[in-house]
Structure formats: structure tokens, C-alpha cells
Amino acid sequence: MNPTYSETDPSDSLKDQLAPYLKQWPWFIISVMAFLVMGYSYLRYTTNEYKATAKILIKDTQGGGGGLSELSAFSDLDVLGNSFNTVENEIEILKSNKLIDQVVENLDLHIVYTKTGNIKSTDVYKNSSLKLTLLDAAAGYTLSESVNLVLRPSGDQSFKIKLQDTDDFVTYSYGSEFMMGGISLLVVPNKASVSDLALENPTVEKPWKKLFISIHPIIRTTKAIQSRLDIVKIDKRGSVLELSLVDANREKATDVLNNLILVYNEDAVKDKNEVARNTSEFIDERLRDIQKDLDSVERGIQNFKTSENLTDLVAEAELNLGFSAGIGREVIETETQLKIALLLKEKLEEDTFALIPENIGLKEVQFEQSAAKYNLLVQEYLRYQENSTPKNPVLQRLGYDITSLRAAILVSLNNVIISMGIQKESLTKELNRVSGKISDIPKNERVTRDIERDRIVVEAVYLLLNQKKETTAISLAVTASKAKIVDYPLAAKGPISPKPRIVYLAMFICGLLVPGAVVYGVSIFYNRIVSRKDIEKYLPNTDILGEVPKLDKDSNDYIQLNDRSVLAESFRILRTNLQYKLNAVSHDDTKVVLVTSTVKGEGKTIVAVNLANTFSYSGKNVLLIGGDIRNPQLHKYFDKVSKRTRGVTDFLTDDHVKLKDLIITSSTNKSLDILVSGPIPPNPAELWMQDRTKTLFEEAKDLYDLVIVDSAPTILVTDTLLINKYADVTAYVTRADYTDMSLLEFVSDAVKDGKLKNVAVIVNNVKLANFGYGNKYGYAYGEEKRTLWSTFKRRFQKKRTLE
């Protein structure tokens, strides 16, 4: 026998953990196949989802890249700050209800055409045989609930239609207006799929040919598209957007993206034109106001120059400065001439016959001539005066001429003096006037600059607005799109959902997980022993005699002579192991083996019977005693024996009864004798406590080579504990898939307390898959091993024979 240890080999830990799962491999295969079939059904009948993608470049991300925007007309004025459009703003615009509502309305996406198959419905989109039109464009916005219609052709010129919740169809002609669900509708054949309307006999109604039409509120359709629409920036620093939409119809997904880009560009152009028109109107209005301001400023400049007699302030300043210098020189010259004239006058008045200066700078020509003549007369007079007397007629005539000429010169000098005085006064006034103008130059210059500054500012604004007016006119004429298509919308041929590989992989994993979870759950919550490993775990210091296999329902559980069945081989192993235990007992007398269990139903009686048979077939005289006098079962396995047959209770209650008188020899095995339990007594425990019990075992030992006792369950009654002292080995029977693991604690405690002697465990009813240490070969040595096909064939033939 192999001793049992509490510690297990670490190398076997993974194998031990996988063993429960590997034993259930058929269930794993069945589960995987079932889930794969479920996956196939899911792929077959689930609506496919397709993904369409497009890439666009947003050209106007700073308010002026693609045309005129709210900021471009006044960006040069820097009056609106640094507010710029961003790509994030354009993403929100693309996903706005306004644009998607327009897309839904353009493509009639709120009107859904479906054809129903055996299991699922299909959206036919543009392939519908008929086209339904809402005559009231606002109906899609005013609907609160969907309107579901059922339509079928009724001929080449008419059709039948009804609400899905009603029973009666109503017939209408194609192209005629009708009311249904409170909406004015029109139905016409769809030329794109008119062949679908062709009937073999248009006059014969085909009720199976139906078309389901659902009219949804536009806002609901918009929200559905928004939930499936995804817009992301490809590069954080760039302005390229990727638009993607998931839909059950590839063509619809592509059309939605195409139309969304178109509507986005149209809306952007509309906004630009609207802004351009508003800007143009604003510029025209401002130009009129600024033109008035400019006229006012220019008139102010004109009035100021007129009032100040100014043409060019700088030129006139230079002119006045030059004029002032000239006048100054003239004033000085006039004063000089005046002083000369005064000096000459004074000279003439002092001395009558004195010479007067000539060429002294006096510019009076007549005076110069008179002065020269006067000096000649004076010189002649003085020359005559030296040689003549005063009464000389010549001298007197000269005196008279000199006096007359001097008077004339004085008159002339007085005229010059008066003229020079007037001229000086006039020049002085003019000099003062010019000096006043020169002193007013700084003031005039400041005033002129202020007026000129206002004129420049107003004129600059006027010129800029005129330029922006031209820019606005160009923008109105050129309507460039805001989004440039980088990649046109395109939907992949294969669906993105469901993906067959992922579905089959998930189903395969689920097929493994479900039985795996069941096995794991059973391993956690299943609290019954399965194999000898459970005994080794809970009773590490207790020997295990062996295992008894679980038999088929039609198999014989009673061992016969020369039996080569799996059951017989297992009991031969038990016999060998038990013999080692018996040989280890110190005395040489006949050995007593007590067979017991914890509770009823663990198979201790059949184990005791087959164990006795096995030892008797080896040549030993064996006595099998029915020690369970409360619930005897031994009589069921032997002929001509019943509960009323005399046995153990008769021996214990009657001192005159001999053992030989109660023993019965087996009809199938001459080496096996049986002592049944006998009638059920009222006091079983008291009977086993009598001295007669000892006598029973002593007489049995004297007559037989081996005594085997089929005892009562230990946890229910004390009978086994009372007679255990007569046993050499206690064969404790447990049953796989029956004995609760918590009951093994009772066995452990009984062994520790010494209530049971020399205990060895037998595991009964073990499945062949759980035999031993993973013994996949069983006990079929020397016996032909049947294949699965041969077993099935054998059972089928047996069934036909029985029929």
C-alpha cells in the first residue's frame, strides 16, 4: 500500500486543477458547438452596421481665409479684438441640429422604407418601389410620434395603404393626394426601382408583397444621426477633420456625409453673403456720414484760410519774413533820407551863402541838380564878392539868384521831408502788420494742424471704407466654399458590426467559459467527495484500501467465481491492500474486519459481501456476519435468506444457541458462510454490550480463517463503536457523489479519539474518470477495450433484440 501524505507534489498542482475540466471535455465540445451555432444565427439575422468616412479641410479658421467673415471687413481697423473661429467651433456647427435637420429634409431620411423578411426587416432606402412625399413640408417638424404605414401594390395605377395598427386597407391612385394619420401624403412609383412594381398580372392582388413606411419626427431622426456621427481632428495643429457615420445602409451613410458637407458649405456661403450684404450696407451708411464730416472739415479749412488770408502757411510765413526784412530796410533807408533832408534844411537855414553837400545819398534828383546849381552860384558869388562891391549889379543878381534858388531848395526839401515822413509812417504800419502776421504763425500752424489732422483721419476712414466696399463687392461675387473635401465619403464594403471573427471568437470563449464556470461552481459549492483525493485531503493520516467503480445500470454488482469485470478487479485490489493491513496486526489468530460507514446508503453491505466473496475465492474460509441488527440488508444478496432467518440476535439473546446452528453456507460459494442479523430486537445497543458478543467473535475465530462484519452506520447509532474493539481492521466505506465532506470530520474525530481501531477507507461508486491518480486505463487489462462506435453499435443491437 502507498502511504498517504498531507502535502501534495507541487508539480501535480496544475494538473490537479485542470483535471476536473478535462474530465468534462464532452460538455465543453457540446457547449462550444452550441455557442458557435448561436454566433452563426446572430451573424445571419443581425443587421449589419457599415461605416462611411470622409475628410475635409476647414479653410477659414481665423475669420478670413475662405472669404469675407464677420471680422475680415474691419480687421484693419482693429476695432473688434482678436476673436477667431476655431476648428472646434466648426465641429459643433457640423453636428448642429440646424445642419442635420436640413440633411434629413434634403434626403427624406425621416421617411423609412422597410421590407420584412421571415426574421428581420431590411431598410431598402433608395431601392423602394414607391416614393412617399409629405405635401406639408412642416409636417416632419410638427409630428410628435411616428406614423407607421403598410402599403402594397394593387395594380399598375393604384395601391392600397393603411395604418399599421388598423386592419382595413384603403385604395388610392398613384399621384393622388390623400390624408393618412393626419398628414397630407402623395405616393408615386419610384423610377429608380420601377421593375420592383412589375406584376405578372397587375389586376391580381398579391397581399404578400408589402412595403412598410415609417414617418418619423425630423428631430428624432436628427438625434439618431447625431448619436452615430463622429467628427475628430486628425492633427491637433491642423484643420483637417474626419467625419464618420455608422448606419445599417452603406449608401445612406455615404449620402448623409456628402449632403452634410454640401449643406455646411452652403450655410457658410450664405452666412458670408449675409455678412457681406450687411457690411456693404453699413459701409455705405458710414461713407455717407463720413463724407459729410469730410465736407465739414474741408469747409472749415477753407473758411479759416479765407478769414486769415492763408493759402499756404509755410510759404506765406517765408514770404512774410522776407517782406518784413525788406520793409525794415526801406524804413531804415527812409529814415536815413529824412535825416539827410533835415540836415540839409538846417544847413540852408543857418547860412545863406554857404555851400551845401552834394551826393550825400539823398535820392531826390531835382535836389541834386538844384544843389549843384546852387553851389555854382555860391561859388561865383564868392568869387565876384572878392573883386566887387556889394552894389555890383552882377553880385546883386547872383545874390538874388542864390536867395531864390535856396528858397526853392528849401521848399523842395520840405516836400521831401514831408514825403519821407509819410513814407516812413506807411512803412512802419506795414512792418507792424507783417510782424503781426509773423507772430500769428504758431497759432495758425496749431489750428491748421488740428484741422488737418481731423481731415486726415476722416479721409483715411473714408478711403478705407471705400476699399472695403470694393472687397465686399468682390466677396459677394465670389462664393468660395469653406470646407475643401480631402477624401470623398466612402463606406467600406465589409460591415464594422457585427464582425464574424470577433463574434465567433466570443462565442468560442463563452462556449468554454460556461461549462468551465459550471465545473468551477460545482467545485466550490459541491460538498461531496468525488475521488480518493478528497479522502487524502481531509484524512491525511488515514490509509485508503482502494476504490470501487461505479457500475452501469445493467451491470451485476455481485462478484462471481472467475469474474473478470472491473468490479471484481477493484475488489481484488482491496483484498490485497487489506491483506497488508491484516498482516501488520501483531497476533496470529483469525482476523476480524469490521465494515462500516458514516450514514445509510454508502454501500457498506455490498462492499462487505463482495469483499467476503473475494477472500473466499482465494481459498480462505470466510464468515460474513450481519452486524447491522437495526436495519439488516445482508439477506438481500443470498438465496433462501430473509429478515426472519435466525442469526446474530438469536445468538446474543439465547445462551444455549450455538454458532454452528445459525450459520448458512452460500449457494454460489462453498467457502463463504453467512450469519445474518436475525429478527430486529428492541434493544440493539444493550445486546452488543453483553458478554455473549465476545463469545460470538471467539467461536467465529475458532471456525474460520477470516471474519467480516457488516456493521451499522457509525454516526447514527453506537452499535459499531461497541463492537469495534473486537475488530482488527475497520474498513470504513464512503461513497463518491454521496458522502458529504463534512462527515469526514466525524471519521477524523473518531480515529483521534480511539473510537475506531485501525481504520482504512474504501471509496465506493467512483466514476472511472476519477479513479486513482488519473488512471485512464481502468481495470481493463487483458480485456478488449471497446471503442465509442462499438459500444454504441452493441447497445443498438441489444435494443433491437429486446424489441
PDB file of C-alpha atoms in Angstrom, residues 475-681:
ATOM      1  CA  SER A 475     -16.836  88.731 -51.787  1.00  0.00           C
ATOM      2  CA  LEU A 476     -20.446  88.897 -52.913  1.00  0.00           C
ATOM      3  CA  ALA A 477     -19.366  87.994 -56.426  1.00  0.00           C
ATOM      4  CA  VAL A 478     -17.010  85.158 -55.344  1.00  0.00           C
ATOM      5  CA  THR A 479     -18.683  82.470 -53.125  1.00  0.00           C
ATOM      6  CA  ALA A 480     -15.826  80.160 -52.156  1.00  0.00           C
ATOM      7  CA  SER A 481     -16.707  77.068 -50.113  1.00  0.00           C
ATOM      8  CA  LYS A 482     -15.497  76.922 -46.531  1.00  0.00           C
ATOM      9  CA  ALA A 483     -14.692  73.196 -46.461  1.00  0.00           C
ATOM     10  CA  LYS A 484     -12.431  71.575 -49.026  1.00  0.00           C
ATOM     11  CA  ILE A 485     -13.038  67.862 -49.486  1.00  0.00           C
ATOM     12  CA  VAL A 486      -9.808  65.959 -48.899  1.00  0.00           C
ATOM     13  CA  ASP A 487     -11.340  62.461 -49.143  1.00  0.00           C
ATOM     14  CA  TYR A 488     -14.818  61.971 -50.521  1.00  0.00           C
ATOM     15  CA  PRO A 489     -17.258  59.977 -48.343  1.00  0.00           C
ATOM     16  CA  LEU A 490     -16.670  56.283 -48.780  1.00  0.00           C
ATOM     17  CA  ALA A 491     -18.148  53.311 -46.943  1.00  0.00           C
ATOM     18  CA  ALA A 492     -16.183  50.098 -46.509  1.00  0.00           C
ATOM     19  CA  LYS A 493     -17.589  47.026 -48.275  1.00  0.00           C
ATOM     20  CA  GLY A 494     -17.455  44.946 -45.125  1.00  0.00           C
ATOM     21  CA  PRO A 495     -19.566  45.754 -42.043  1.00  0.00           C
ATOM     22  CA  ILE A 496     -17.903  47.061 -38.922  1.00  0.00           C
ATOM     23  CA  SER A 497     -20.508  45.346 -36.783  1.00  0.00           C
ATOM     24  CA  PRO A 498     -21.006  42.532 -36.225  1.00  0.00           C
ATOM     25  CA  LYS A 499     -17.531  41.232 -37.033  1.00  0.00           C
ATOM     26  CA  PRO A 500     -17.622  37.484 -37.724  1.00  0.00           C
ATOM     27  CA  ARG A 501     -14.167  36.790 -36.324  1.00  0.00           C
ATOM     28  CA  ILE A 502     -14.877  38.601 -33.083  1.00  0.00           C
ATOM     29  CA  VAL A 503     -18.342  37.040 -32.773  1.00  0.00           C
ATOM     30  CA  TYR A 504     -17.050  33.517 -33.368  1.00  0.00           C
ATOM     31  CA  LEU A 505     -14.136  34.115 -31.009  1.00  0.00           C
ATOM     32  CA  ALA A 506     -16.511  35.448 -28.351  1.00  0.00           C
ATOM     33  CA  MET A 507     -18.853  32.501 -28.841  1.00  0.00           C
ATOM     34  CA  PHE A 508     -15.921  30.094 -28.649  1.00  0.00           C
ATOM     35  CA  ILE A 509     -14.736  31.684 -25.422  1.00  0.00           C
ATOM     36  CA  CYS A 510     -18.269  31.648 -23.997  1.00  0.00           C
ATOM     37  CA  GLY A 511     -18.573  28.011 -25.023  1.00  0.00           C
ATOM     38  CA  LEU A 512     -15.514  27.295 -22.908  1.00  0.00           C
ATOM     39  CA  LEU A 513     -16.457  29.610 -20.061  1.00  0.00           C
ATOM     40  CA  VAL A 514     -19.986  28.323 -19.453  1.00  0.00           C
ATOM     41  CA  PRO A 515     -19.107  24.685 -18.725  1.00  0.00           C
ATOM     42  CA  GLY A 516     -15.902  25.892 -17.097  1.00  0.00           C
ATOM     43  CA  ALA A 517     -17.957  28.116 -14.805  1.00  0.00           C
ATOM     44  CA  VAL A 518     -20.292  25.220 -14.073  1.00  0.00           C
ATOM     45  CA  VAL A 519     -17.371  22.949 -13.205  1.00  0.00           C
ATOM     46  CA  TYR A 520     -15.798  25.684 -11.110  1.00  0.00           C
ATOM     47  CA  GLY A 521     -19.088  26.405  -9.363  1.00  0.00           C
ATOM     48  CA  VAL A 522     -19.582  22.714  -8.684  1.00  0.00           C
ATOM     49  CA  SER A 523     -16.051  22.518  -7.290  1.00  0.00           C
ATOM     50  CA  ILE A 524     -16.897  25.364  -4.916  1.00  0.00           C
ATOM     51  CA  PHE A 525     -20.452  24.503  -3.879  1.00  0.00           C
ATOM     52  CA  TYR A 526     -20.436  20.727  -4.401  1.00  0.00           C
ATOM     53  CA  ASN A 527     -19.626  19.409  -0.920  1.00  0.00           C
ATOM     54  CA  ARG A 528     -19.412  15.704  -1.578  1.00  0.00           C
ATOM     55  CA  ILE A 529     -16.408  13.509  -2.150  1.00  0.00           C
ATOM     56  CA  VAL A 530     -15.556  12.596  -5.726  1.00  0.00           C
ATOM     57  CA  SER A 531     -12.399  10.512  -5.562  1.00  0.00           C
ATOM     58  CA  ARG A 532      -9.689   9.292  -3.220  1.00  0.00           C
ATOM     59  CA  LYS A 533      -8.018  12.713  -3.410  1.00  0.00           C
ATOM     60  CA  ASP A 534     -10.795  14.170  -1.287  1.00  0.00           C
ATOM     61  CA  ILE A 535     -10.126  11.486   1.349  1.00  0.00           C
ATOM     62  CA  GLU A 536      -6.410  12.215   1.230  1.00  0.00           C
ATOM     63  CA  LYS A 537      -7.137  15.915   1.707  1.00  0.00           C
ATOM     64  CA  TYR A 538      -9.440  15.575   4.736  1.00  0.00           C
ATOM     65  CA  LEU A 539      -7.971  12.377   6.245  1.00  0.00           C
ATOM     66  CA  PRO A 540      -4.258  12.732   5.525  1.00  0.00           C
ATOM     67  CA  ASN A 541      -3.200  10.192   8.190  1.00  0.00           C
ATOM     68  CA  THR A 542      -5.692   7.508   7.245  1.00  0.00           C
ATOM     69  CA  ASP A 543      -4.899   4.669   4.843  1.00  0.00           C
ATOM     70  CA  ILE A 544      -7.038   4.100   1.763  1.00  0.00           C
ATOM     71  CA  LEU A 545      -7.685   0.492   0.856  1.00  0.00           C
ATOM     72  CA  GLY A 546      -8.922   1.277  -2.632  1.00  0.00           C
ATOM     73  CA  GLU A 547     -11.787   2.343  -4.807  1.00  0.00           C
ATOM     74  CA  VAL A 548     -14.892   0.569  -6.032  1.00  0.00           C
ATOM     75  CA  PRO A 549     -16.016   1.692  -9.505  1.00  0.00           C
ATOM     76  CA  LYS A 550     -19.444   2.989 -10.396  1.00  0.00           C
ATOM     77  CA  LEU A 551     -21.314   0.386 -12.411  1.00  0.00           C
ATOM     78  CA  ASP A 552     -23.742   0.734 -15.286  1.00  0.00           C
ATOM     79  CA  LYS A 553     -27.386   0.205 -14.545  1.00  0.00           C
ATOM     80  CA  ASP A 554     -27.431  -3.178 -16.292  1.00  0.00           C
ATOM     81  CA  SER A 555     -24.193  -4.405 -14.661  1.00  0.00           C
ATOM     82  CA  ASN A 556     -24.074  -7.046 -11.947  1.00  0.00           C
ATOM     83  CA  ASP A 557     -22.877  -5.725  -8.580  1.00  0.00           C
ATOM     84  CA  TYR A 558     -22.250  -9.215  -7.142  1.00  0.00           C
ATOM     85  CA  ILE A 559     -18.836 -10.845  -7.732  1.00  0.00           C
ATOM     86  CA  GLN A 560     -18.821 -14.393  -9.014  1.00  0.00           C
ATOM     87  CA  LEU A 561     -16.143 -17.010  -9.412  1.00  0.00           C
ATOM     88  CA  ASN A 562     -13.554 -16.230 -12.127  1.00  0.00           C
ATOM     89  CA  ASP A 563     -15.163 -12.852 -12.607  1.00  0.00           C
ATOM     90  CA  ARG A 564     -13.030 -10.578 -14.842  1.00  0.00           C
ATOM     91  CA  SER A 565     -15.182  -7.488 -14.563  1.00  0.00           C
ATOM     92  CA  VAL A 566     -13.923  -4.115 -13.440  1.00  0.00           C
ATOM     93  CA  LEU A 567     -15.777  -4.584 -10.158  1.00  0.00           C
ATOM     94  CA  ALA A 568     -14.033  -7.909  -9.480  1.00  0.00           C
ATOM     95  CA  GLU A 569     -10.607  -6.412 -10.250  1.00  0.00           C
ATOM     96  CA  SER A 570     -11.224  -3.495  -7.898  1.00  0.00           C
ATOM     97  CA  PHE A 571     -12.119  -5.878  -5.044  1.00  0.00           C
ATOM     98  CA  ARG A 572      -9.044  -7.949  -5.725  1.00  0.00           C
ATOM     99  CA  ILE A 573      -7.005  -4.786  -5.189  1.00  0.00           C
ATOM    100  CA  LEU A 574      -8.978  -4.159  -1.996  1.00  0.00           C
ATOM    101  CA  ARG A 575      -8.241  -7.707  -0.882  1.00  0.00           C
ATOM    102  CA  THR A 576      -4.531  -7.256  -1.488  1.00  0.00           C
ATOM    103  CA  ASN A 577      -4.354  -3.953   0.358  1.00  0.00           C
ATOM    104  CA  LEU A 578      -6.478  -5.269   3.210  1.00  0.00           C
ATOM    105  CA  GLN A 579      -4.253  -8.324   3.485  1.00  0.00           C
ATOM    106  CA  TYR A 580      -1.277  -5.999   4.069  1.00  0.00           C
ATOM    107  CA  LYS A 581      -3.220  -4.314   6.846  1.00  0.00           C
ATOM    108  CA  LEU A 582      -4.149  -7.651   8.397  1.00  0.00           C
ATOM    109  CA  ASN A 583      -0.599  -8.963   8.194  1.00  0.00           C
ATOM    110  CA  ALA A 584       0.550  -5.930  10.105  1.00  0.00           C
ATOM    111  CA  VAL A 585      -1.626  -6.961  13.086  1.00  0.00           C
ATOM    112  CA  SER A 586       0.545  -8.418  15.848  1.00  0.00           C
ATOM    113  CA  HIS A 587      -1.431 -11.537  16.830  1.00  0.00           C
ATOM    114  CA  ASP A 588      -1.662 -14.720  14.793  1.00  0.00           C
ATOM    115  CA  ASP A 589      -5.297 -15.501  15.444  1.00  0.00           C
ATOM    116  CA  THR A 590      -8.044 -15.175  12.925  1.00  0.00           C
ATOM    117  CA  LYS A 591      -8.501 -11.586  11.918  1.00  0.00           C
ATOM    118  CA  VAL A 592     -11.754  -9.669  12.159  1.00  0.00           C
ATOM    119  CA  VAL A 593     -12.622  -6.968   9.612  1.00  0.00           C
ATOM    120  CA  LEU A 594     -15.388  -4.530  10.553  1.00  0.00           C
ATOM    121  CA  VAL A 595     -17.074  -2.905   7.548  1.00  0.00           C
ATOM    122  CA  THR A 596     -18.965   0.299   8.403  1.00  0.00           C
ATOM    123  CA  SER A 597     -19.850   3.726   7.022  1.00  0.00           C
ATOM    124  CA  THR A 598     -20.979   7.100   8.283  1.00  0.00           C
ATOM    125  CA  VAL A 599     -24.587   7.124   7.094  1.00  0.00           C
ATOM    126  CA  LYS A 600     -27.010   4.802   5.368  1.00  0.00           C
ATOM    127  CA  GLY A 601     -26.718   4.347   1.599  1.00  0.00           C
ATOM    128  CA  GLU A 602     -22.931   4.453   1.222  1.00  0.00           C
ATOM    129  CA  GLY A 603     -22.790   0.784   0.141  1.00  0.00           C
ATOM    130  CA  LYS A 604     -21.137  -0.853   3.141  1.00  0.00           C
ATOM    131  CA  THR A 605     -23.242  -4.056   2.845  1.00  0.00           C
ATOM    132  CA  ILE A 606     -22.414  -4.753  -0.819  1.00  0.00           C
ATOM    133  CA  VAL A 607     -18.760  -3.920  -0.097  1.00  0.00           C
ATOM    134  CA  ALA A 608     -18.781  -6.403   2.785  1.00  0.00           C
ATOM    135  CA  VAL A 609     -20.446  -9.096   0.615  1.00  0.00           C
ATOM    136  CA  ASN A 610     -18.049  -8.682  -2.330  1.00  0.00           C
ATOM    137  CA  LEU A 611     -15.054  -8.414  -0.007  1.00  0.00           C
ATOM    138  CA  ALA A 612     -16.076 -11.703   1.626  1.00  0.00           C
ATOM    139  CA  ASN A 613     -16.562 -13.324  -1.788  1.00  0.00           C
ATOM    140  CA  THR A 614     -13.156 -12.121  -2.981  1.00  0.00           C
ATOM    141  CA  PHE A 615     -11.339 -13.544   0.083  1.00  0.00           C
ATOM    142  CA  SER A 616     -13.274 -16.820  -0.104  1.00  0.00           C
ATOM    143  CA  TYR A 617     -12.394 -17.246  -3.813  1.00  0.00           C
ATOM    144  CA  SER A 618      -8.710 -17.058  -2.799  1.00  0.00           C
ATOM    145  CA  GLY A 619      -9.084 -20.244  -0.704  1.00  0.00           C
ATOM    146  CA  LYS A 620      -9.956 -18.844   2.745  1.00  0.00           C
ATOM    147  CA  ASN A 621     -12.890 -19.926   4.854  1.00  0.00           C
ATOM    148  CA  VAL A 622     -14.728 -16.690   5.452  1.00  0.00           C
ATOM    149  CA  LEU A 623     -17.618 -15.874   7.778  1.00  0.00           C
ATOM    150  CA  LEU A 624     -19.739 -12.854   6.884  1.00  0.00           C
ATOM    151  CA  ILE A 625     -21.697 -11.561   9.901  1.00  0.00           C
ATOM    152  CA  GLY A 626     -24.703  -9.221   9.556  1.00  0.00           C
ATOM    153  CA  GLY A 627     -23.759  -6.829  12.337  1.00  0.00           C
ATOM    154  CA  ASP A 628     -26.439  -4.251  11.466  1.00  0.00           C
ATOM    155  CA  ILE A 629     -29.260  -5.641  13.626  1.00  0.00           C
ATOM    156  CA  ARG A 630     -31.281  -2.416  13.382  1.00  0.00           C
ATOM    157  CA  ASN A 631     -31.648  -2.269   9.586  1.00  0.00           C
ATOM    158  CA  PRO A 632     -30.443  -5.622   8.210  1.00  0.00           C
ATOM    159  CA  GLN A 633     -29.630  -5.691   4.466  1.00  0.00           C
ATOM    160  CA  LEU A 634     -27.387  -8.747   4.141  1.00  0.00           C
ATOM    161  CA  HIS A 635     -30.218 -11.156   3.369  1.00  0.00           C
ATOM    162  CA  LYS A 636     -30.917  -9.370   0.045  1.00  0.00           C
ATOM    163  CA  TYR A 637     -27.742 -10.783  -1.526  1.00  0.00           C
ATOM    164  CA  PHE A 638     -28.307 -14.503  -0.722  1.00  0.00           C
ATOM    165  CA  ASP A 639     -30.924 -17.044  -1.665  1.00  0.00           C
ATOM    166  CA  LYS A 640     -33.170 -18.680   0.891  1.00  0.00           C
ATOM    167  CA  VAL A 641     -32.443 -15.966   3.467  1.00  0.00           C
ATOM    168  CA  SER A 642     -34.840 -13.348   4.833  1.00  0.00           C
ATOM    169  CA  LYS A 643     -35.238 -10.987   7.774  1.00  0.00           C
ATOM    170  CA  ARG A 644     -36.856 -13.750   9.768  1.00  0.00           C
ATOM    171  CA  THR A 645     -33.909 -16.116   9.353  1.00  0.00           C
ATOM    172  CA  ARG A 646     -32.228 -16.812  12.671  1.00  0.00           C
ATOM    173  CA  GLY A 647     -28.960 -15.026  13.195  1.00  0.00           C
ATOM    174  CA  VAL A 648     -26.963 -12.668  15.432  1.00  0.00           C
ATOM    175  CA  THR A 649     -29.868 -11.554  17.640  1.00  0.00           C
ATOM    176  CA  ASP A 650     -30.761 -15.160  18.347  1.00  0.00           C
ATOM    177  CA  PHE A 651     -27.180 -15.935  19.389  1.00  0.00           C
ATOM    178  CA  LEU A 652     -26.974 -12.854  21.642  1.00  0.00           C
ATOM    179  CA  THR A 653     -30.315 -13.449  23.340  1.00  0.00           C
ATOM    180  CA  ASP A 654     -30.061 -17.247  23.875  1.00  0.00           C
ATOM    181  CA  ASP A 655     -27.036 -18.686  25.643  1.00  0.00           C
ATOM    182  CA  HIS A 656     -27.895 -22.210  24.505  1.00  0.00           C
ATOM    183  CA  VAL A 657     -27.689 -21.414  20.818  1.00  0.00           C
ATOM    184  CA  LYS A 658     -24.522 -22.479  19.093  1.00  0.00           C
ATOM    185  CA  LEU A 659     -22.873 -20.568  16.265  1.00  0.00           C
ATOM    186  CA  LYS A 660     -22.853 -23.626  14.047  1.00  0.00           C
ATOM    187  CA  ASP A 661     -26.609 -23.849  14.282  1.00  0.00           C
ATOM    188  CA  LEU A 662     -27.074 -20.343  12.819  1.00  0.00           C
ATOM    189  CA  ILE A 663     -24.526 -20.353  10.008  1.00  0.00           C
ATOM    190  CA  ILE A 664     -25.696 -20.621   6.388  1.00  0.00           C
ATOM    191  CA  THR A 665     -23.368 -21.567   3.529  1.00  0.00           C
ATOM    192  CA  SER A 666     -23.604 -19.533   0.309  1.00  0.00           C
ATOM    193  CA  SER A 667     -25.181 -21.404  -2.554  1.00  0.00           C
ATOM    194  CA  THR A 668     -22.688 -19.942  -5.046  1.00  0.00           C
ATOM    195  CA  ASN A 669     -19.542 -20.060  -2.919  1.00  0.00           C
ATOM    196  CA  LYS A 670     -18.816 -23.088  -0.698  1.00  0.00           C
ATOM    197  CA  SER A 671     -16.004 -21.265   1.121  1.00  0.00           C
ATOM    198  CA  LEU A 672     -18.306 -18.462   2.340  1.00  0.00           C
ATOM    199  CA  ASP A 673     -20.611 -18.837   5.320  1.00  0.00           C
ATOM    200  CA  ILE A 674     -23.139 -16.265   6.397  1.00  0.00           C
ATOM    201  CA  LEU A 675     -24.541 -15.244   9.761  1.00  0.00           C
ATOM    202  CA  VAL A 676     -27.445 -12.938   9.108  1.00  0.00           C
ATOM    203  CA  SER A 677     -28.709 -10.339  11.563  1.00  0.00           C
ATOM    204  CA  GLY A 678     -31.810 -12.152  12.587  1.00  0.00           C
ATOM    205  CA  PRO A 679     -35.003 -10.568  13.889  1.00  0.00           C
ATOM    206  CA  ILE A 680     -34.759  -6.877  14.766  1.00  0.00           C
ATOM    207  CA  PRO A 681     -34.529  -6.572  18.585  1.00  0.00           C
TER     208      PRO A 681
END
